[in-house]
Amino acid sequence: MSVHTAAPRQRSSSASSAAKALPLRLVAPVRSRAKRAPFVVVVLSFLGVGLLGLILISTVLQAQAFEIARLNAQAQELEVQQQGLQSDVQRLQAPASVAERAMQLGMVPNANPVFLDPAEREVIGDPTPAEPRTNVKQVDR
């Protein structure tokens, strides 16, 4: 193997004379990229505002979750109360309860009831007034 070494090229005399003819002058520096400090500050401020916003939203949602739990518990209590009131109404509307309260008010049950027929416009049965003081219950001994 033989190693060839290249001899340095000599500039031609015409190229070197052209370079010597032009005067040297200062060239404006290449504009560097935008300064990084303001960009970093803007990006970090956006990140900071975003994180603060996320924390705020999380806090609000957590408070609303507690409020929902409280309102659900209150709704269950009110539902139990409503069911109790409905059972009381049904008990008070029962015919036996109505008859008992009527007797307590002094009303007398009629042993001979009369019915009205609205289609024929007539009274079915023989209307007789109820006997006073017949609402007293007798006790057998």
JSON list of C-alpha atoms in Angstrom, two decimals:
[
{"chain": "A", "resi": 1, "resn": "MET", "atom": "CA", "xyz": [0.00, 0.00, 0.00]},
{"chain": "A", "resi": 2, "resn": "SER", "atom": "CA", "xyz": [1.28, 3.25, -0.91]},
{"chain": "A", "resi": 3, "resn": "VAL", "atom": "CA", "xyz": [0.29, 6.42, 0.80]},
{"chain": "A", "resi": 4, "resn": "HIS", "atom": "CA", "xyz": [-0.20, 9.41, -1.36]},
{"chain": "A", "resi": 5, "resn": "THR", "atom": "CA", "xyz": [0.07, 12.70, 0.27]},
{"chain": "A", "resi": 6, "resn": "ALA", "atom": "CA", "xyz": [-1.44, 15.57, -1.50]},
{"chain": "A", "resi": 7, "resn": "ALA", "atom": "CA", "xyz": [0.57, 18.66, -1.72]},
{"chain": "A", "resi": 8, "resn": "PRO", "atom": "CA", "xyz": [-1.16, 21.77, -0.52]},
{"chain": "A", "resi": 9, "resn": "ARG", "atom": "CA", "xyz": [-2.67, 23.69, -3.35]},
{"chain": "A", "resi": 10, "resn": "GLN", "atom": "CA", "xyz": [-1.31, 27.01, -4.09]},
{"chain": "A", "resi": 11, "resn": "ARG", "atom": "CA", "xyz": [-3.74, 29.77, -4.73]},
{"chain": "A", "resi": 12, "resn": "SER", "atom": "CA", "xyz": [-3.66, 31.12, -8.12]},
{"chain": "A", "resi": 13, "resn": "SER", "atom": "CA", "xyz": [-2.24, 34.55, -8.38]},
{"chain": "A", "resi": 14, "resn": "SER", "atom": "CA", "xyz": [-5.43, 35.98, -9.90]},
{"chain": "A", "resi": 15, "resn": "ALA", "atom": "CA", "xyz": [-7.61, 34.85, -6.94]},
{"chain": "A", "resi": 16, "resn": "SER", "atom": "CA", "xyz": [-5.21, 36.22, -4.38]},
{"chain": "A", "resi": 17, "resn": "SER", "atom": "CA", "xyz": [-4.92, 39.53, -6.15]},
{"chain": "A", "resi": 18, "resn": "ALA", "atom": "CA", "xyz": [-8.75, 39.87, -6.24]},
{"chain": "A", "resi": 19, "resn": "ALA", "atom": "CA", "xyz": [-8.98, 39.20, -2.53]},
{"chain": "A", "resi": 20, "resn": "LYS", "atom": "CA", "xyz": [-6.35, 41.81, -1.83]},
{"chain": "A", "resi": 21, "resn": "ALA", "atom": "CA", "xyz": [-8.16, 44.38, -3.92]},
{"chain": "A", "resi": 22, "resn": "LEU", "atom": "CA", "xyz": [-11.37, 44.32, -1.79]},
{"chain": "A", "resi": 23, "resn": "PRO", "atom": "CA", "xyz": [-11.15, 46.25, 1.42]},
{"chain": "A", "resi": 24, "resn": "LEU", "atom": "CA", "xyz": [-12.13, 44.47, 4.67]},
{"chain": "A", "resi": 25, "resn": "ARG", "atom": "CA", "xyz": [-15.20, 45.67, 6.46]},
{"chain": "A", "resi": 26, "resn": "LEU", "atom": "CA", "xyz": [-17.16, 44.75, 9.62]},
{"chain": "A", "resi": 27, "resn": "VAL", "atom": "CA", "xyz": [-20.17, 42.56, 9.10]},
{"chain": "A", "resi": 28, "resn": "ALA", "atom": "CA", "xyz": [-23.19, 42.89, 11.39]},
{"chain": "A", "resi": 29, "resn": "PRO", "atom": "CA", "xyz": [-23.48, 39.93, 13.69]},
{"chain": "A", "resi": 30, "resn": "VAL", "atom": "CA", "xyz": [-26.06, 37.31, 12.75]},
{"chain": "A", "resi": 31, "resn": "ARG", "atom": "CA", "xyz": [-29.27, 37.97, 14.64]},
{"chain": "A", "resi": 32, "resn": "SER", "atom": "CA", "xyz": [-29.42, 35.49, 17.40]},
{"chain": "A", "resi": 33, "resn": "ARG", "atom": "CA", "xyz": [-32.63, 33.76, 18.25]},
{"chain": "A", "resi": 34, "resn": "ALA", "atom": "CA", "xyz": [-35.08, 35.58, 20.46]},
{"chain": "A", "resi": 35, "resn": "LYS", "atom": "CA", "xyz": [-33.84, 36.07, 23.93]},
{"chain": "A", "resi": 36, "resn": "ARG", "atom": "CA", "xyz": [-34.81, 33.08, 26.01]},
{"chain": "A", "resi": 37, "resn": "ALA", "atom": "CA", "xyz": [-35.47, 34.77, 29.35]},
{"chain": "A", "resi": 38, "resn": "PRO", "atom": "CA", "xyz": [-38.79, 36.47, 28.42]},
{"chain": "A", "resi": 39, "resn": "PHE", "atom": "CA", "xyz": [-40.01, 33.31, 26.69]},
{"chain": "A", "resi": 40, "resn": "VAL", "atom": "CA", "xyz": [-39.22, 31.20, 29.74]},
{"chain": "A", "resi": 41, "resn": "VAL", "atom": "CA", "xyz": [-40.97, 33.71, 32.00]},
{"chain": "A", "resi": 42, "resn": "VAL", "atom": "CA", "xyz": [-44.10, 33.64, 29.82]},
{"chain": "A", "resi": 43, "resn": "VAL", "atom": "CA", "xyz": [-44.18, 29.83, 29.66]},
{"chain": "A", "resi": 44, "resn": "LEU", "atom": "CA", "xyz": [-43.64, 29.50, 33.41]},
{"chain": "A", "resi": 45, "resn": "SER", "atom": "CA", "xyz": [-46.34, 32.07, 34.14]},
{"chain": "A", "resi": 46, "resn": "PHE", "atom": "CA", "xyz": [-48.79, 30.17, 31.91]},
{"chain": "A", "resi": 47, "resn": "LEU", "atom": "CA", "xyz": [-47.92, 26.95, 33.72]},
{"chain": "A", "resi": 48, "resn": "GLY", "atom": "CA", "xyz": [-48.33, 28.64, 37.10]},
{"chain": "A", "resi": 49, "resn": "VAL", "atom": "CA", "xyz": [-51.70, 30.14, 36.19]},
{"chain": "A", "resi": 50, "resn": "GLY", "atom": "CA", "xyz": [-52.82, 26.77, 34.82]},
{"chain": "A", "resi": 51, "resn": "LEU", "atom": "CA", "xyz": [-51.82, 24.94, 37.99]},
{"chain": "A", "resi": 52, "resn": "LEU", "atom": "CA", "xyz": [-53.51, 27.53, 40.19]},
{"chain": "A", "resi": 53, "resn": "GLY", "atom": "CA", "xyz": [-56.63, 27.19, 38.05]},
{"chain": "A", "resi": 54, "resn": "LEU", "atom": "CA", "xyz": [-56.58, 23.41, 38.46]},
{"chain": "A", "resi": 55, "resn": "ILE", "atom": "CA", "xyz": [-56.20, 23.73, 42.23]},
{"chain": "A", "resi": 56, "resn": "LEU", "atom": "CA", "xyz": [-59.08, 26.19, 42.37]},
{"chain": "A", "resi": 57, "resn": "ILE", "atom": "CA", "xyz": [-61.34, 23.98, 40.26]},
{"chain": "A", "resi": 58, "resn": "SER", "atom": "CA", "xyz": [-60.43, 20.94, 42.36]},
{"chain": "A", "resi": 59, "resn": "THR", "atom": "CA", "xyz": [-61.25, 22.81, 45.57]},
{"chain": "A", "resi": 60, "resn": "VAL", "atom": "CA", "xyz": [-64.60, 24.01, 44.23]},
{"chain": "A", "resi": 61, "resn": "LEU", "atom": "CA", "xyz": [-65.52, 20.52, 43.03]},
{"chain": "A", "resi": 62, "resn": "GLN", "atom": "CA", "xyz": [-64.59, 19.02, 46.40]},
{"chain": "A", "resi": 63, "resn": "ALA", "atom": "CA", "xyz": [-66.76, 21.58, 48.21]},
{"chain": "A", "resi": 64, "resn": "GLN", "atom": "CA", "xyz": [-69.63, 20.80, 45.87]},
{"chain": "A", "resi": 65, "resn": "ALA", "atom": "CA", "xyz": [-69.18, 17.07, 46.51]},
{"chain": "A", "resi": 66, "resn": "PHE", "atom": "CA", "xyz": [-69.54, 17.69, 50.26]},
{"chain": "A", "resi": 67, "resn": "GLU", "atom": "CA", "xyz": [-72.64, 19.80, 49.61]},
{"chain": "A", "resi": 68, "resn": "ILE", "atom": "CA", "xyz": [-74.14, 17.04, 47.45]},
{"chain": "A", "resi": 69, "resn": "ALA", "atom": "CA", "xyz": [-73.51, 14.47, 50.19]},
{"chain": "A", "resi": 70, "resn": "ARG", "atom": "CA", "xyz": [-75.17, 16.73, 52.77]},
{"chain": "A", "resi": 71, "resn": "LEU", "atom": "CA", "xyz": [-78.17, 17.35, 50.54]},
{"chain": "A", "resi": 72, "resn": "ASN", "atom": "CA", "xyz": [-78.52, 13.61, 49.80]},
{"chain": "A", "resi": 73, "resn": "ALA", "atom": "CA", "xyz": [-78.59, 12.87, 53.53]},
{"chain": "A", "resi": 74, "resn": "GLN", "atom": "CA", "xyz": [-81.20, 15.59, 54.04]},
{"chain": "A", "resi": 75, "resn": "ALA", "atom": "CA", "xyz": [-83.29, 14.20, 51.16]},
{"chain": "A", "resi": 76, "resn": "GLN", "atom": "CA", "xyz": [-83.23, 10.75, 52.75]},
{"chain": "A", "resi": 77, "resn": "GLU", "atom": "CA", "xyz": [-84.36, 12.17, 56.09]},
{"chain": "A", "resi": 78, "resn": "LEU", "atom": "CA", "xyz": [-87.17, 14.07, 54.39]},
{"chain": "A", "resi": 79, "resn": "GLU", "atom": "CA", "xyz": [-88.21, 10.96, 52.48]},
{"chain": "A", "resi": 80, "resn": "VAL", "atom": "CA", "xyz": [-88.47, 9.00, 55.74]},
{"chain": "A", "resi": 81, "resn": "GLN", "atom": "CA", "xyz": [-90.51, 11.87, 57.22]},
{"chain": "A", "resi": 82, "resn": "GLN", "atom": "CA", "xyz": [-92.79, 11.91, 54.17]},
{"chain": "A", "resi": 83, "resn": "GLN", "atom": "CA", "xyz": [-93.38, 8.17, 54.40]},
{"chain": "A", "resi": 84, "resn": "GLY", "atom": "CA", "xyz": [-94.30, 8.56, 58.09]},
{"chain": "A", "resi": 85, "resn": "LEU", "atom": "CA", "xyz": [-96.73, 11.36, 57.27]},
{"chain": "A", "resi": 86, "resn": "GLN", "atom": "CA", "xyz": [-98.30, 9.31, 54.46]},
{"chain": "A", "resi": 87, "resn": "SER", "atom": "CA", "xyz": [-98.85, 6.38, 56.82]},
{"chain": "A", "resi": 88, "resn": "ASP", "atom": "CA", "xyz": [-100.46, 8.75, 59.35]},
{"chain": "A", "resi": 89, "resn": "VAL", "atom": "CA", "xyz": [-102.78, 10.11, 56.64]},
{"chain": "A", "resi": 90, "resn": "GLN", "atom": "CA", "xyz": [-103.75, 6.59, 55.55]},
{"chain": "A", "resi": 91, "resn": "ARG", "atom": "CA", "xyz": [-104.41, 5.59, 59.16]},
{"chain": "A", "resi": 92, "resn": "LEU", "atom": "CA", "xyz": [-106.55, 8.69, 59.74]},
{"chain": "A", "resi": 93, "resn": "GLN", "atom": "CA", "xyz": [-108.50, 8.15, 56.49]},
{"chain": "A", "resi": 94, "resn": "ALA", "atom": "CA", "xyz": [-109.44, 4.58, 57.40]},
{"chain": "A", "resi": 95, "resn": "PRO", "atom": "CA", "xyz": [-113.20, 4.13, 57.90]},
{"chain": "A", "resi": 96, "resn": "ALA", "atom": "CA", "xyz": [-112.76, 2.90, 61.48]},
{"chain": "A", "resi": 97, "resn": "SER", "atom": "CA", "xyz": [-110.74, 6.00, 62.37]},
{"chain": "A", "resi": 98, "resn": "VAL", "atom": "CA", "xyz": [-113.28, 8.32, 60.72]},
{"chain": "A", "resi": 99, "resn": "ALA", "atom": "CA", "xyz": [-116.15, 6.60, 62.59]},
{"chain": "A", "resi": 100, "resn": "GLU", "atom": "CA", "xyz": [-114.31, 6.85, 65.91]},
{"chain": "A", "resi": 101, "resn": "ARG", "atom": "CA", "xyz": [-113.61, 10.58, 65.46]},
{"chain": "A", "resi": 102, "resn": "ALA", "atom": "CA", "xyz": [-117.24, 11.17, 64.41]},
{"chain": "A", "resi": 103, "resn": "MET", "atom": "CA", "xyz": [-118.46, 9.49, 67.59]},
{"chain": "A", "resi": 104, "resn": "GLN", "atom": "CA", "xyz": [-116.05, 11.60, 69.65]},
{"chain": "A", "resi": 105, "resn": "LEU", "atom": "CA", "xyz": [-117.61, 14.70, 68.09]},
{"chain": "A", "resi": 106, "resn": "GLY", "atom": "CA", "xyz": [-121.08, 13.52, 69.13]},
{"chain": "A", "resi": 107, "resn": "MET", "atom": "CA", "xyz": [-122.35, 12.21, 65.82]},
{"chain": "A", "resi": 108, "resn": "VAL", "atom": "CA", "xyz": [-124.77, 9.30, 65.89]},
{"chain": "A", "resi": 109, "resn": "PRO", "atom": "CA", "xyz": [-124.51, 6.34, 63.50]},
{"chain": "A", "resi": 110, "resn": "ASN", "atom": "CA", "xyz": [-127.69, 5.66, 61.55]},
{"chain": "A", "resi": 111, "resn": "ALA", "atom": "CA", "xyz": [-128.89, 2.10, 61.66]},
{"chain": "A", "resi": 112, "resn": "ASN", "atom": "CA", "xyz": [-131.16, 2.65, 58.65]},
{"chain": "A", "resi": 113, "resn": "PRO", "atom": "CA", "xyz": [-129.06, 4.12, 55.83]},
{"chain": "A", "resi": 114, "resn": "VAL", "atom": "CA", "xyz": [-130.63, 5.73, 52.78]},
{"chain": "A", "resi": 115, "resn": "PHE", "atom": "CA", "xyz": [-129.13, 5.89, 49.26]},
{"chain": "A", "resi": 116, "resn": "LEU", "atom": "CA", "xyz": [-129.64, 8.40, 46.48]},
{"chain": "A", "resi": 117, "resn": "ASP", "atom": "CA", "xyz": [-129.93, 7.38, 42.80]},
{"chain": "A", "resi": 118, "resn": "PRO", "atom": "CA", "xyz": [-128.92, 10.43, 40.75]},
{"chain": "A", "resi": 119, "resn": "ALA", "atom": "CA", "xyz": [-129.89, 8.83, 37.41]},
{"chain": "A", "resi": 120, "resn": "GLU", "atom": "CA", "xyz": [-133.49, 8.19, 38.51]},
{"chain": "A", "resi": 121, "resn": "ARG", "atom": "CA", "xyz": [-133.58, 11.15, 40.91]},
{"chain": "A", "resi": 122, "resn": "GLU", "atom": "CA", "xyz": [-135.09, 9.11, 43.69]},
{"chain": "A", "resi": 123, "resn": "VAL", "atom": "CA", "xyz": [-134.30, 8.11, 47.26]},
{"chain": "A", "resi": 124, "resn": "ILE", "atom": "CA", "xyz": [-133.84, 4.40, 47.88]},
{"chain": "A", "resi": 125, "resn": "GLY", "atom": "CA", "xyz": [-134.81, 3.32, 51.37]},
{"chain": "A", "resi": 126, "resn": "ASP", "atom": "CA", "xyz": [-136.92, 4.77, 54.18]},
{"chain": "A", "resi": 127, "resn": "PRO", "atom": "CA", "xyz": [-135.27, 7.85, 55.70]},
{"chain": "A", "resi": 128, "resn": "THR", "atom": "CA", "xyz": [-135.59, 7.86, 59.49]},
{"chain": "A", "resi": 129, "resn": "PRO", "atom": "CA", "xyz": [-133.59, 10.07, 61.84]},
{"chain": "A", "resi": 130, "resn": "ALA", "atom": "CA", "xyz": [-130.98, 8.45, 64.05]},
{"chain": "A", "resi": 131, "resn": "GLU", "atom": "CA", "xyz": [-131.75, 8.02, 67.73]},
{"chain": "A", "resi": 132, "resn": "PRO", "atom": "CA", "xyz": [-129.92, 10.44, 70.00]},
{"chain": "A", "resi": 133, "resn": "ARG", "atom": "CA", "xyz": [-127.30, 9.02, 72.37]},
{"chain": "A", "resi": 134, "resn": "THR", "atom": "CA", "xyz": [-126.98, 5.77, 70.48]},
{"chain": "A", "resi": 135, "resn": "ASN", "atom": "CA", "xyz": [-123.31, 6.30, 69.95]},
{"chain": "A", "resi": 136, "resn": "VAL", "atom": "CA", "xyz": [-122.49, 5.19, 73.50]},
{"chain": "A", "resi": 137, "resn": "LYS", "atom": "CA", "xyz": [-120.84, 1.82, 73.47]},
{"chain": "A", "resi": 138, "resn": "GLN", "atom": "CA", "xyz": [-122.22, -0.74, 75.85]},
{"chain": "A", "resi": 139, "resn": "VAL", "atom": "CA", "xyz": [-119.91, -2.88, 77.85]},
{"chain": "A", "resi": 140, "resn": "ASP", "atom": "CA", "xyz": [-121.11, -6.43, 78.61]},
{"chain": "A", "resi": 141, "resn": "ARG", "atom": "CA", "xyz": [-120.02, -7.91, 81.90]}
]
